[in-house]
Amino acid sequence: MTEPTDAARRRRSVLRVAPPARARKLAKVPFVELADGRLQGVVSSGSDVERVYVSSVAAGSHAVNCSTNNNRPCGGLRGSLLCKHLHALADEAVLQYGVEQVARYLRIDAGDGVDSGVALLARTDARHEPGPAAVVFSRFLRHLAYLEVAPSTAPVPELHWFPATAAVR
Amino acid sequence: MLATQLTQLDDDAPAGLAEALAVVDGVDDSLTRGLARPGEPDAAAWAALAAAVDGTPLAERTAEAVRAATTGALTEDHLAVLAGARAALLGAVHDALLDRLDTALHRSRAPWPAAPSAAPGATPALAGARAWLHELTLAGWRGADHELLSGAAGPVEATLAEPAQRRLAVLLDGLAAELRAGLPVTAATPVPTRRWADLWTRAVLLAAGAATEAAPAETVSGRLLPLGVDVHEHDTAFQAQLHALLEPAAGGPGRLVRVTVVAAKVATIVGPAGWRLLEAYPILLKALAERRAVTVTDLPAHGGDLHWVEERAVLGDPADPFATARVLLADATAPATPPLQRHPAALAEPVLVEGRVVRGDDGDPVVALDGRTIPLAVDRLPAAGPLTPALVNAATACLGLLRWDDDRWLLQPLAVRATVKRQTVEAHNGDWACGVTDPKVAKAEARAGDAVAVLRERAGRLLRR
C-alpha cells in the first residue's frame, strides 16, 4: 500500500494519523503513554502484587522520575543510574509506539541501530527530578476505568472517521 | 454492481462539487492556523463560507459569526454557527453524491421524516467540551500544545459518564489523541487538514446538542440477513456495525439496516481482542461469526439503525451474505441519513462487485469490471478479521461498502470470495467475532497474552480501593 502524498493527506477525511498501538504483553508494564510532554507509565512491582511504580521521562529535558504510587522514591534510581522500572517503561514504549515515535516525542536523537528503549535512554543525559507521580497514577486509573464503561447499542456515527486498520502482519 | 453503473458514478460528478470543496479547504486552512489572530486569508476563507450559505436559513447568523471570528470576538455560540455552515456545505456534497449513487444503482431510499428533535439539555459536560473546543479553535492545530491537549481529559471524562453524550466523548478522545500524536507540529509537518476540521466540526455540533437528532422511534420485526460487518476503532473505542437486510415480518420490500455495538477500550487492546469487549451480545456475535440469519421481534429502531436487544433476537439458519446481496440487495430500500450526520465520509452503501482484483495505474489494487475499475480501500482491513491485502488481491467477488474520499469513489471490502491455490475461499470481517479461526493468528494472539484479562485484574485491584 502506498503512503498517502501530502496533498492526499490534506484532502482525505479518513486516514490513519497515528498508527495503532502494537500488541505487547501487559503483565509487567500495564500502562505506557506519550502525554503531557512525557513518556510516562506504570510498572508492576516484581515482589508485591499490590504495589506499582510510576515512572516518567520528560520530553526535551529528559528528566526522569520513579516512585511508588504512594510517592515513595524508587530505591533503584540513584543519580544518573536508572532503575529497572525506567528501563522496562522505555522498552515497552518502543514496543507499543515504535522507536521513531518515542524518540521524536522525547526529542532524542536516536541515530541508526537504536532499537530498544534502554538504548534510547542511554543516548540522553538523564537526571533525576521529582515528577508528578500522583498525576500519572490517576491517569492510569482513568485508563483502567475505560474497561468499566458499559458497551452500548447506540451507534457512534463519528467512528466512520476511524476505520479499523491492520498493523503490518 | 455493473460496469455501466460504475461509469455513471465516475463520469457524472455533481455540479459545484469542486467549488464547494474549495470553500471547505479555505476554512480548513484557517482552522489549522487558528483564530486567535485572524489575518487576511482567514477573513477571505470565512467570507467565502458565508457566501456559500447565502440564501439559506443559515445566511444571517453565519455572516454575523464570520464578522465575530475575523474581528477576534468569537464566542462559543458563533463557533456552533461556523461549524453548522461548514457541515451544511459538506452535507450538500453528501446529498449530491448519494443522489448520483442512488440513480446509478437504482436504489430506492426512504425520505427523511421531518421530525422535530428533542431540545438539547444544557449539561456541565457539554459546557466543558464547548470551552475546550473554543480554546482549541483559537490555537489552531499548529498552536495546540501539550497543556491544551491535556485539557481534553476533563470533557472526555465528563461526557463519557453520560450515555447520551457517548458520541461526543468518543470523538473528542479520538481527536485529542491524534493531535497529541502529531506533536510537536512544525511548519514542515503535513497536517491532515480536512480530517481534523471534519472532526472539529462534528465535535462542535455535538457539544451544541446535535446528539438529540434522531429519526422517530419505531419497533421492527422480521428476519435479519447479514451482509457484512464494518469495524471501527481508535485507542479507546471498538465498534462493530453489521449491515444487514431486514425482511419485515409484515411483508413488503426488504430494508437495508444496520446493527451497531460499541465498547470502550484502551490502546493496548488491539486486533481480535476487541470482540472480547462485546461479550454482552453473544447472539449477535454468533450471528456475525457464523453468518446466520436472526429473527428479531419488536426491536427498537431509528430509521436504518436497529438498537440491538439480545432478548428479542433468535438465531436462525446460516444465510450466505453473497447470496443475500445477489438476490435481495437490488430491491431493498435504503434509509435516509439524519441531516446533521450527512458528510461524504458517512457514505457507506453496501454493494456486491463481482470482478477480479488487478493493479491500478498507481499500483494500488482495484476491482476490474468490463474495462472500468474501482479502487479498493485496502487501508480499511481490520486486524480483528481475516481479510488481508493478499486475500483481497486474489478476490473474484467483493461484498463491500461504497465510500467516497479524496475526490473519488472507493470500495471498502467487508467480505471477499477469492481463489487461493485453485480453491475458492471466503473471508468475512465478522468471522472472528467468537474467536480467531486462523491457527497462525490464534497462536500469535496467545503469545501476546490476554491484554483484557491483565487490565481487568489491575482494575479490580486498584480501582475500588
CSV table of C-alpha atoms in Angstrom, one decimal, chain A residues 27-28 43-53 68-70 72 84-85, chain B residues 457-458 461-462 465:
chain,number,residue,atom,x,y,z
A,27,ALA,CA,1.8,-8.1,32.8
A,28,LYS,CA,4.9,-6.1,33.7
A,43,VAL,CA,5.3,-0.7,36.2
A,44,SER,CA,4.0,-3.6,38.3
A,45,SER,CA,6.3,-4.4,41.3
A,46,GLY,CA,8.1,-7.7,40.9
A,47,SER,CA,7.6,-8.6,44.6
A,48,ASP,CA,4.4,-7.1,45.8
A,49,VAL,CA,1.2,-7.5,43.7
A,50,GLU,CA,-0.4,-4.5,45.4
A,51,ARG,CA,2.4,-2.2,44.7
A,52,VAL,CA,3.1,-0.4,41.4
A,53,TYR,CA,5.8,2.1,40.4
A,68,THR,CA,5.7,4.2,44.1
A,69,ASN,CA,2.1,5.3,43.7
A,70,ASN,CA,2.3,6.4,47.3
A,72,ARG,CA,8.0,6.8,47.9
A,84,LYS,CA,14.8,-1.3,36.1
A,85,HIS,CA,11.4,0.2,36.1
B,457,GLU,CA,-7.2,-7.7,37.1
B,458,ARG,CA,-5.4,-4.4,37.6
B,461,ARG,CA,-7.2,-4.5,42.4
B,462,LEU,CA,-6.6,-0.8,42.0
B,465,ARG,CA,-9.7,1.0,46.9
